[in-house]
Short mmCIF file of C-alpha atoms and ligand atoms in Angstrom, two decimals:
data_model
loop_
_atom_site.label_atom_id
_atom_site.label_comp_id
_atom_site.label_asym_id
_atom_site.label_seq_id
_atom_site.Cartn_x
_atom_site.Cartn_y
_atom_site.Cartn_z
CA MET D 1 0.00 0.00 0.00
CA LYS D 2 1.77 3.12 -1.26
CA ILE D 3 1.58 6.21 0.92
CA LEU D 4 3.30 9.52 0.22
CA ILE D 5 4.19 12.07 2.86
CA ILE D 6 4.52 15.55 1.36
CA ASN D 7 6.09 18.44 3.22
CA GLY D 8 5.82 21.96 1.83
CA PRO D 9 7.85 25.14 2.21
CA ASN D 10 10.45 25.53 4.96
CA LEU D 11 9.79 22.05 6.33
CA ASN D 12 13.17 20.97 4.95
CA LEU D 13 14.51 22.97 7.91
CA LEU D 14 12.82 20.87 10.60
CA GLY D 15 15.25 20.41 13.47
CA VAL D 16 16.93 23.72 12.64
CA ARG D 17 14.00 26.08 12.19
CA GLU D 18 12.16 27.65 15.21
CA LYS D 19 12.87 24.67 17.45
CA SER D 20 10.49 25.91 20.17
CA VAL D 21 7.60 25.55 17.69
CA TYR D 22 8.66 22.63 15.49
CA GLY D 23 11.04 20.63 17.71
CA SER D 24 14.64 19.64 17.22
CA ARG D 25 14.38 16.55 15.03
CA SER D 26 14.99 16.42 11.31
CA PHE D 27 12.21 14.91 9.24
CA GLU D 28 14.62 12.57 7.46
CA HIS D 29 15.54 10.99 10.81
CA TYR D 30 11.90 10.76 11.90
CA PHE D 31 10.92 9.27 8.53
CA GLU D 32 13.31 6.34 9.08
CA GLU D 33 11.51 5.69 12.38
CA LEU D 34 8.12 5.78 10.64
CA LYS D 35 9.26 3.22 8.07
CA THR D 36 10.25 0.86 10.91
CA SER D 37 6.93 1.44 12.72
CA PHE D 38 4.82 0.69 9.62
CA PRO D 39 6.51 -2.19 7.79
CA ASP D 40 3.29 -3.01 5.88
CA LEU D 41 3.14 0.41 4.25
CA GLU D 42 5.26 1.43 1.27
CA LEU D 43 6.19 4.85 2.58
CA GLU D 44 7.68 7.58 0.44
CA TYR D 45 8.67 11.13 1.31
CA TYR D 46 8.73 14.27 -0.84
CA GLN D 47 9.55 17.83 0.14
CA SER D 48 9.49 21.01 -1.93
CA ASN D 49 9.48 24.72 -1.27
CA ILE D 50 7.81 25.36 -4.63
CA GLU D 51 4.02 25.45 -4.93
CA GLY D 52 3.92 24.14 -8.51
CA GLU D 53 6.17 21.20 -7.64
CA LEU D 54 3.84 20.22 -4.80
CA ILE D 55 0.90 20.35 -7.21
CA ASN D 56 2.76 18.26 -9.81
CA LYS D 57 3.55 15.63 -7.18
CA ILE D 58 -0.08 15.50 -6.02
CA HIS D 59 -1.18 14.94 -9.65
CA GLU D 60 1.52 12.30 -10.16
CA VAL D 61 0.50 10.03 -7.28
CA GLY D 62 -3.12 11.10 -6.80
CA PHE D 63 -4.73 8.37 -8.89
CA THR D 64 -2.65 5.38 -7.81
CA TYR D 65 -1.44 5.82 -4.22
CA LYS D 66 -3.63 4.82 -1.28
CA GLY D 67 -3.06 7.94 0.75
CA ILE D 68 -1.22 11.24 1.02
CA LEU D 69 -0.22 13.00 4.24
CA LEU D 70 0.24 16.65 3.36
CA ASN D 71 1.81 19.36 5.45
CA ALA D 72 1.53 22.26 3.03
CA GLY D 73 3.25 24.68 5.43
CA ALA D 74 2.32 28.30 4.78
CA TYR D 75 0.69 27.40 1.41
CA THR D 76 -2.11 25.97 3.57
CA HIS D 77 -3.18 29.54 4.29
CA THR D 78 -2.70 30.98 0.79
CA SER D 79 -3.07 28.41 -1.96
CA ILE D 80 -6.31 27.93 -3.86
CA ALA D 81 -4.24 26.05 -6.46
CA LEU D 82 -3.25 23.40 -3.90
CA ALA D 83 -6.86 23.11 -2.75
CA ASP D 84 -7.91 22.55 -6.38
CA ALA D 85 -5.19 19.92 -6.87
CA ILE D 86 -6.47 17.97 -3.86
CA ALA D 87 -10.05 18.23 -5.16
CA ALA D 88 -8.92 16.95 -8.57
CA ILE D 89 -7.40 13.64 -7.42
CA GLU D 90 -8.87 10.41 -6.07
CA THR D 91 -6.34 9.54 -3.37
CA PRO D 92 -7.46 10.69 0.08
CA VAL D 93 -5.33 13.47 1.54
CA ILE D 94 -4.83 14.01 5.25
CA GLU D 95 -3.79 17.51 6.27
CA VAL D 96 -1.08 17.56 8.95
CA HIS D 97 0.33 20.47 10.95
CA ILE D 98 3.06 19.99 13.51
CA SER D 99 2.09 23.04 15.56
CA ASN D 100 -1.36 23.93 16.82
CA VAL D 101 -2.12 26.54 14.18
CA TYR D 102 -5.24 27.62 16.11
CA ALA D 103 -3.09 28.71 19.06
CA ARG D 104 -0.93 30.89 16.78
CA GLU D 105 -1.41 34.00 14.63
CA GLU D 106 -4.87 34.50 13.18
CA PHE D 107 -3.67 34.16 9.58
CA ARG D 108 -2.83 30.53 10.39
CA HIS D 109 -6.41 29.79 11.47
CA HIS D 110 -7.71 29.52 7.92
CA SER D 111 -6.84 26.62 5.64
CA TYR D 112 -7.76 26.62 1.96
CA ILE D 113 -7.11 22.89 1.75
CA SER D 114 -9.03 21.45 4.76
CA LYS D 115 -12.38 21.17 3.03
CA ASN D 116 -10.87 18.96 0.32
CA CYS D 117 -9.04 16.72 2.79
CA LYS D 118 -10.26 13.54 4.45
CA GLY D 119 -9.31 14.96 7.83
CA CYS D 120 -6.88 17.21 9.63
CA ILE D 121 -4.33 16.49 12.35
CA VAL D 122 -3.07 19.58 14.11
CA GLY D 123 -0.80 20.31 17.05
CA PHE D 124 0.61 16.90 17.98
CA GLY D 125 4.15 17.65 16.85
CA LEU D 126 5.76 15.11 14.53
CA ASP D 127 3.43 12.48 16.00
CA GLY D 128 0.75 13.97 13.72
CA TYR D 129 2.31 12.06 10.81
CA ARG D 130 2.25 8.86 12.86
CA LEU D 131 -1.44 9.40 13.68
CA GLY D 132 -2.21 9.88 9.99
CA LEU D 133 -0.41 6.66 9.10
CA MET D 134 -2.28 4.79 11.85
CA TYR D 135 -5.53 5.85 10.17
CA LEU D 136 -4.37 4.86 6.68
CA ASN D 137 -2.92 1.58 7.96
CA ASN D 138 -6.36 0.58 9.21
CA LEU D 139 -7.87 1.18 5.78
CA LYS D 140 -6.80 -2.27 4.63
CA PRO D 141 -8.70 -3.73 1.65
CA LYS D 142 -10.31 -6.40 3.84
CA LYS D 143 -11.66 -3.85 6.26
CA LEU D 144 -12.90 -1.61 3.44
CA GLY D 145 -14.61 -4.62 1.83
CA PHE D 146 -16.35 -5.37 5.10
CA GLU D 147 -17.47 -1.77 5.43
CA PHE D 148 -18.82 -1.67 1.87
CA LYS D 149 -20.77 -4.92 2.34
CA ASN D 150 -22.58 -3.48 5.35
CA ALA D 151 -23.04 0.00 3.93
C1 DQA O 1 2.87 24.34 9.75
C2 DQA O 1 2.01 25.54 10.19
C3 DQA O 1 2.04 26.63 9.15
O1 DQA O 1 1.27 27.74 9.58
C4 DQA O 1 3.46 27.11 8.91
O2 DQA O 1 3.49 28.08 7.89
C5 DQA O 1 4.39 26.00 8.62
C6 DQA O 1 4.28 24.75 9.39
C7 DQA O 1 2.94 23.27 10.85
O3 DQA O 1 3.33 22.15 10.52
O4 DQA O 1 2.68 23.56 12.01
O5 DQA O 1 5.32 26.13 7.82
O6 DQA O 1 2.24 23.74 8.63
#
């Protein structure tokens, strides 16, 4: 089951950037831990600071992968184009934010992408990605089949 984690702008600096808000671990290091925790998932990671590259990646995997965890960084609060890209694909997208955006500046309280996402995980630090994977890991074909039969 292929799952892609996408991190947007400035998230390449995790572990270096504003440690009091985003912690002191690099995502690359944390990603290795995630792969060990979820051996049944085929996990991939992509990061870009460029809006169009994030959109291209969403298009590329959005009809074949089973799930996308997306931390769109500040584009969350500005990008109608990203919201449209999520609406255009079939793969469910889970919005993740490391910090509790609702406890921060008001401009972070609005997300253009939330309404097109399956759900949102906010404020649990890097564990937000783990929580998203726990959800996707439970969406195994057998379980989905069972749910459809009883729907
Ligand atoms: C963030 C929150 C955004 O407001 C901010 O611009 C980021 C990171 C988070 O993970 O908490 O870059 O998405």
